[in-house]
Tab-separated table of C-alpha atoms in Angstrom:
chain	number	residue	atom	x	y	z
A	112	MET	CA	26.588	-2.847	10.249
A	113	THR	CA	22.781	-2.881	10.200
A	114	PRO	CA	21.589	-6.527	10.078
A	115	VAL	CA	20.101	-6.706	6.577
A	116	LYS	CA	19.108	-9.941	4.827
A	117	PRO	CA	18.392	-10.740	1.166
A	118	LEU	CA	14.842	-10.446	-0.104
A	119	PRO	CA	12.650	-13.528	0.439
A	120	GLN	CA	12.693	-15.762	-2.615
A	121	TYR	CA	8.989	-15.357	-3.404
A	122	LEU	CA	9.524	-11.604	-3.901
A	123	VAL	CA	12.553	-12.193	-6.106
A	124	THR	CA	10.508	-14.615	-8.228
A	125	ARG	CA	7.656	-12.127	-8.534
A	126	TYR	CA	10.085	-9.383	-9.542
A	127	HIS	CA	11.529	-11.457	-12.369
A	128	GLY	CA	8.003	-12.263	-13.521
A	129	TRP	CA	7.074	-8.564	-13.581
A	130	LYS	CA	10.297	-7.590	-15.386
A	131	ALA	CA	9.702	-10.226	-18.066
A	132	THR	CA	6.045	-9.352	-18.670
A	133	THR	CA	4.566	-6.042	-17.503
A	134	PHE	CA	7.822	-4.092	-17.726
A	135	ALA	CA	8.933	-5.643	-21.016
A	136	GLU	CA	5.553	-4.952	-22.631
A	137	ASN	CA	5.590	-1.317	-21.488
A	138	HIS	CA	9.298	-0.525	-21.653
A	139	ALA	CA	8.764	2.635	-23.718
A	140	TRP	CA	6.378	4.028	-21.099
A	141	TYR	CA	8.796	3.364	-18.247
A	142	ARG	CA	11.615	4.955	-20.231
A	143	ARG	CA	9.462	8.021	-20.796
A	144	LEU	CA	8.718	8.257	-17.075
A	145	ALA	CA	12.430	8.075	-16.349
A	146	ASP	CA	13.453	10.604	-19.010
A	147	GLU	CA	10.655	13.152	-18.530
A	148	GLY	CA	10.075	12.801	-14.805
A	149	GLN	CA	6.789	12.372	-12.985
A	150	ARG	CA	3.834	14.614	-13.734
A	151	PRO	CA	0.938	13.223	-11.697
A	152	ARG	CA	-2.318	15.146	-11.741
A	153	ALA	CA	-3.421	13.910	-8.328
A	154	MET	CA	-2.028	13.191	-4.892
A	155	VAL	CA	-3.673	10.506	-2.753
A	156	ILE	CA	-3.247	10.329	1.007
A	157	SER	CA	-4.281	6.845	2.062
A	158	CYS	CA	-3.808	4.416	4.922
A	159	CYS	CA	-0.827	2.076	5.273
A	160	ASP	CA	-3.291	-0.817	5.438
A	161	SER	CA	-2.160	-3.456	2.937
A	162	ARG	CA	-5.752	-4.018	1.818
A	163	VAL	CA	-6.084	-0.482	0.437
A	164	HIS	CA	-4.773	-0.289	-3.125
A	165	VAL	CA	-5.720	3.050	-4.617
A	166	THR	CA	-4.085	2.454	-7.998
A	167	SER	CA	-6.243	-0.640	-8.475
A	168	ILE	CA	-9.410	1.129	-7.305
A	169	PHE	CA	-8.976	3.864	-9.919
A	170	GLY	CA	-7.258	1.721	-12.565
A	171	ALA	CA	-4.176	3.955	-12.491
A	172	ASP	CA	-0.834	3.320	-14.139
A	173	GLN	CA	2.628	4.239	-12.898
A	174	GLY	CA	3.107	7.991	-12.936
A	175	GLU	CA	-0.564	8.918	-12.463
A	176	PHE	CA	-0.762	9.263	-8.670
A	177	PHE	CA	1.612	10.756	-6.131
A	178	ILE	CA	0.763	8.572	-3.123
A	179	HIS	CA	1.509	9.099	0.550
A	180	ARG	CA	0.451	6.464	3.072
A	181	ASN	CA	0.322	6.670	6.841
A	182	ILE	CA	-1.674	5.262	9.740
A	183	ALA	CA	-5.372	6.114	9.248
A	184	ASN	CA	-4.737	8.500	6.303
A	185	LEU	CA	-4.312	11.449	8.650
A	186	VAL	CA	-2.968	14.899	7.869
A	187	PRO	CA	-1.554	16.855	10.817
A	188	PRO	CA	-2.081	20.613	11.052
A	189	HIS	CA	0.500	22.976	9.616
A	190	GLU	CA	3.328	23.128	12.172
A	191	PRO	CA	6.452	24.917	10.858
A	192	ASP	CA	8.467	24.129	13.987
A	193	GLY	CA	11.676	22.975	12.324
A	194	ASN	CA	11.069	19.326	13.197
A	195	GLN	CA	10.698	16.403	10.794
A	196	HIS	CA	7.225	16.005	9.285
A	197	GLY	CA	6.922	13.281	6.652
A	198	THR	CA	3.276	13.796	5.722
A	199	SER	CA	3.624	17.573	5.609
A	200	ALA	CA	6.742	17.265	3.442
A	201	ALA	CA	4.902	15.026	0.971
A	202	ILE	CA	2.025	17.503	0.739
A	203	GLU	CA	4.399	20.431	0.237
A	204	PHE	CA	6.230	18.618	-2.559
A	205	ALA	CA	3.010	17.556	-4.288
A	206	VAL	CA	1.421	21.005	-4.207
A	207	THR	CA	4.393	23.324	-4.695
A	208	ALA	CA	6.753	21.230	-6.858
A	209	LEU	CA	4.562	18.741	-8.729
A	210	LYS	CA	1.623	21.160	-8.784
A	211	VAL	CA	-1.038	18.458	-8.586
A	212	THR	CA	-4.541	19.647	-9.345
A	213	HIS	CA	-6.388	17.146	-7.147
A	214	LEU	CA	-5.662	16.012	-3.593
A	215	ILE	CA	-7.657	13.005	-2.413
A	216	VAL	CA	-7.881	11.753	1.170
A	217	MET	CA	-8.875	8.078	1.038
A	218	GLY	CA	-10.291	6.466	4.174
A	219	HIS	CA	-11.393	2.854	4.403
A	220	SER	CA	-13.507	0.376	6.322
A	221	LEU	CA	-12.204	-1.653	9.264
A	222	CYS	CA	-9.257	0.709	9.738
A	223	GLY	CA	-6.993	-0.578	12.509
A	224	GLY	CA	-5.630	2.880	13.294
A	225	VAL	CA	-9.108	4.329	13.673
A	226	LYS	CA	-10.139	1.395	15.869
A	227	GLY	CA	-7.059	2.040	18.001
A	228	CYS	CA	-8.125	5.664	18.416
A	229	TYR	CA	-11.666	4.582	19.268
A	230	ASP	CA	-10.421	2.103	21.877
A	231	MET	CA	-7.952	4.614	23.304
A	232	CYS	CA	-10.546	7.366	23.628
A	233	SER	CA	-12.987	4.859	25.138
A	234	GLY	CA	-10.457	3.922	27.822
A	235	ASN	CA	-9.898	0.422	26.448
A	236	ALA	CA	-6.345	0.794	25.135
A	237	PRO	CA	-4.178	2.194	27.940
A	238	GLU	CA	-1.016	1.153	26.098
A	239	LEU	CA	-1.810	3.750	23.437
A	240	GLU	CA	-1.980	6.457	26.102
A	241	GLU	CA	1.693	5.945	26.891
A	242	LYS	CA	3.908	8.794	25.720
A	243	SER	CA	6.174	6.203	24.122
A	244	SER	CA	3.414	4.979	21.781
A	245	PHE	CA	3.995	6.378	18.300
A	246	VAL	CA	0.575	5.108	17.192
A	247	GLY	CA	-1.186	6.657	20.169
A	248	ARG	CA	0.398	10.062	19.723
A	249	TRP	CA	-0.366	10.005	16.008
A	250	MET	CA	-3.985	9.066	16.668
A	251	ASP	CA	-4.302	12.034	19.043
A	252	LEU	CA	-4.983	13.925	15.823
A	253	LEU	CA	-8.361	12.182	15.694
A	254	ARG	CA	-9.450	12.755	19.301
A	255	PRO	CA	-11.640	15.743	18.358
A	256	GLY	CA	-13.411	13.516	15.841
A	257	PHE	CA	-14.165	10.981	18.558
A	258	GLU	CA	-15.732	13.717	20.671
A	259	ARG	CA	-18.107	14.554	17.814
A	260	LEU	CA	-19.475	10.999	17.491
A	261	PRO	CA	-23.195	10.492	18.138
A	262	GLU	CA	-24.580	7.644	20.214
A	263	GLY	CA	-24.749	4.219	18.581
A	264	THR	CA	-23.156	0.788	18.506
A	265	ASP	CA	-19.395	0.454	18.575
A	266	ALA	CA	-19.390	-0.722	14.952
A	267	GLU	CA	-21.498	2.230	13.810
A	268	ARG	CA	-19.383	4.720	15.688
A	269	GLN	CA	-16.119	3.268	14.410
A	270	THR	CA	-17.350	3.684	10.837
A	271	LEU	CA	-18.312	7.274	11.597
A	272	LEU	CA	-14.856	7.808	13.081
A	273	GLU	CA	-13.360	6.591	9.796
A	274	TYR	CA	-15.339	9.344	8.105
A	275	GLU	CA	-14.115	11.800	10.727
A	276	ALA	CA	-10.522	10.846	9.909
A	277	VAL	CA	-11.082	11.975	6.330
A	278	LYS	CA	-12.831	15.189	7.406
A	279	THR	CA	-10.110	15.972	9.956
A	280	SER	CA	-7.442	15.554	7.298
A	281	LEU	CA	-9.297	17.816	4.868
A	282	ASP	CA	-9.702	20.479	7.559
A	283	ASN	CA	-6.016	20.255	8.463
A	284	LEU	CA	-4.987	20.521	4.824
A	285	MET	CA	-6.498	23.987	4.732
A	286	THR	CA	-4.175	25.104	7.545
A	287	PHE	CA	-1.240	24.835	5.108
A	288	PRO	CA	-0.824	28.274	3.491
A	289	PHE	CA	0.283	26.864	0.131
A	290	VAL	CA	-2.704	24.482	0.056
A	291	ARG	CA	-5.176	27.223	0.965
A	292	GLU	CA	-3.682	29.550	-1.640
A	293	ALA	CA	-3.909	26.896	-4.362
A	294	VAL	CA	-7.501	26.001	-3.413
A	295	GLU	CA	-8.626	29.629	-3.323
A	296	ALA	CA	-6.945	30.270	-6.679
A	297	ASP	CA	-8.826	27.248	-8.089
A	298	ARG	CA	-5.566	25.483	-8.955
A	299	LEU	CA	-6.213	22.632	-6.502
A	300	SER	CA	-9.314	20.649	-5.554
A	301	LEU	CA	-9.649	18.671	-2.322
A	302	HIS	CA	-11.633	15.417	-2.228
A	303	GLY	CA	-12.660	12.999	0.517
A	304	CYS	CA	-13.368	9.318	-0.158
A	305	HIS	CA	-14.024	6.124	1.787
A	306	ASN	CA	-13.444	2.604	0.459
A	307	ASP	CA	-15.447	-0.392	1.695
A	308	ILE	CA	-12.933	-3.227	1.503
A	309	ALA	CA	-15.402	-6.124	1.685
A	310	GLU	CA	-17.857	-4.783	-0.904
A	311	GLY	CA	-15.497	-2.805	-3.125
A	312	GLY	CA	-17.637	0.249	-2.521
A	313	LEU	CA	-16.488	3.845	-2.813
A	314	LYS	CA	-18.124	6.814	-1.133
A	315	MET	CA	-17.349	10.453	-1.758
A	316	LEU	CA	-17.788	13.316	0.686
A	317	ASP	CA	-20.516	15.688	-0.496
A	318	PRO	CA	-19.282	19.191	0.387
A	319	ARG	CA	-22.837	20.539	0.518
A	320	THR	CA	-24.146	18.080	3.099
A	321	GLY	CA	-20.986	16.778	4.781
A	322	VAL	CA	-22.256	13.238	4.133
A	323	PHE	CA	-20.407	10.408	2.385
A	324	GLU	CA	-22.465	9.278	-0.614
A	325	ALA	CA	-21.923	6.235	-2.853
A	326	VAL	CA	-20.144	7.009	-6.116
């Protein structure tokens, strides 16, 4: 049998606190979500980073966002090869089944995945070049973005690579036929954002200029 242990006590305590307060005060809303199913208007693709909390950033309640998280908020290109694709499956479900009207790619500052890609492409992370590295092979998606970086300090270029991660994901989204069809039919809007963790800032990609501007 798989070696599974009970939850740590601090999580159990927090659960009971939530059940007695937040859940109890909003029981009717949770019952409605259970009975009627989810009907989110937006999907958010964000990073696994524990510091990124999109529901808090936008003040969202349960049922408002369909959220998919992965390393560096990346979307791979459309590859119908019969293999298992978690991110692609989430996008397919959101667009074709839930019929979300907005799809937001949320990047963030000090992204460890992006830094790993930057170090790997700079020759400073040989362990990520190994074929056995899941992180390295995933971050290969961002190699073209690294090649587009201008000259500058490492810190400046890593921030620009975070922006490139969002742009790469948006470009790859349009390789999915059902996404392209929904966008062209004006049933779906794509959005690119970047969250500054330290300052609480939010930037949005301006489609006219390709620049991230403060919201």
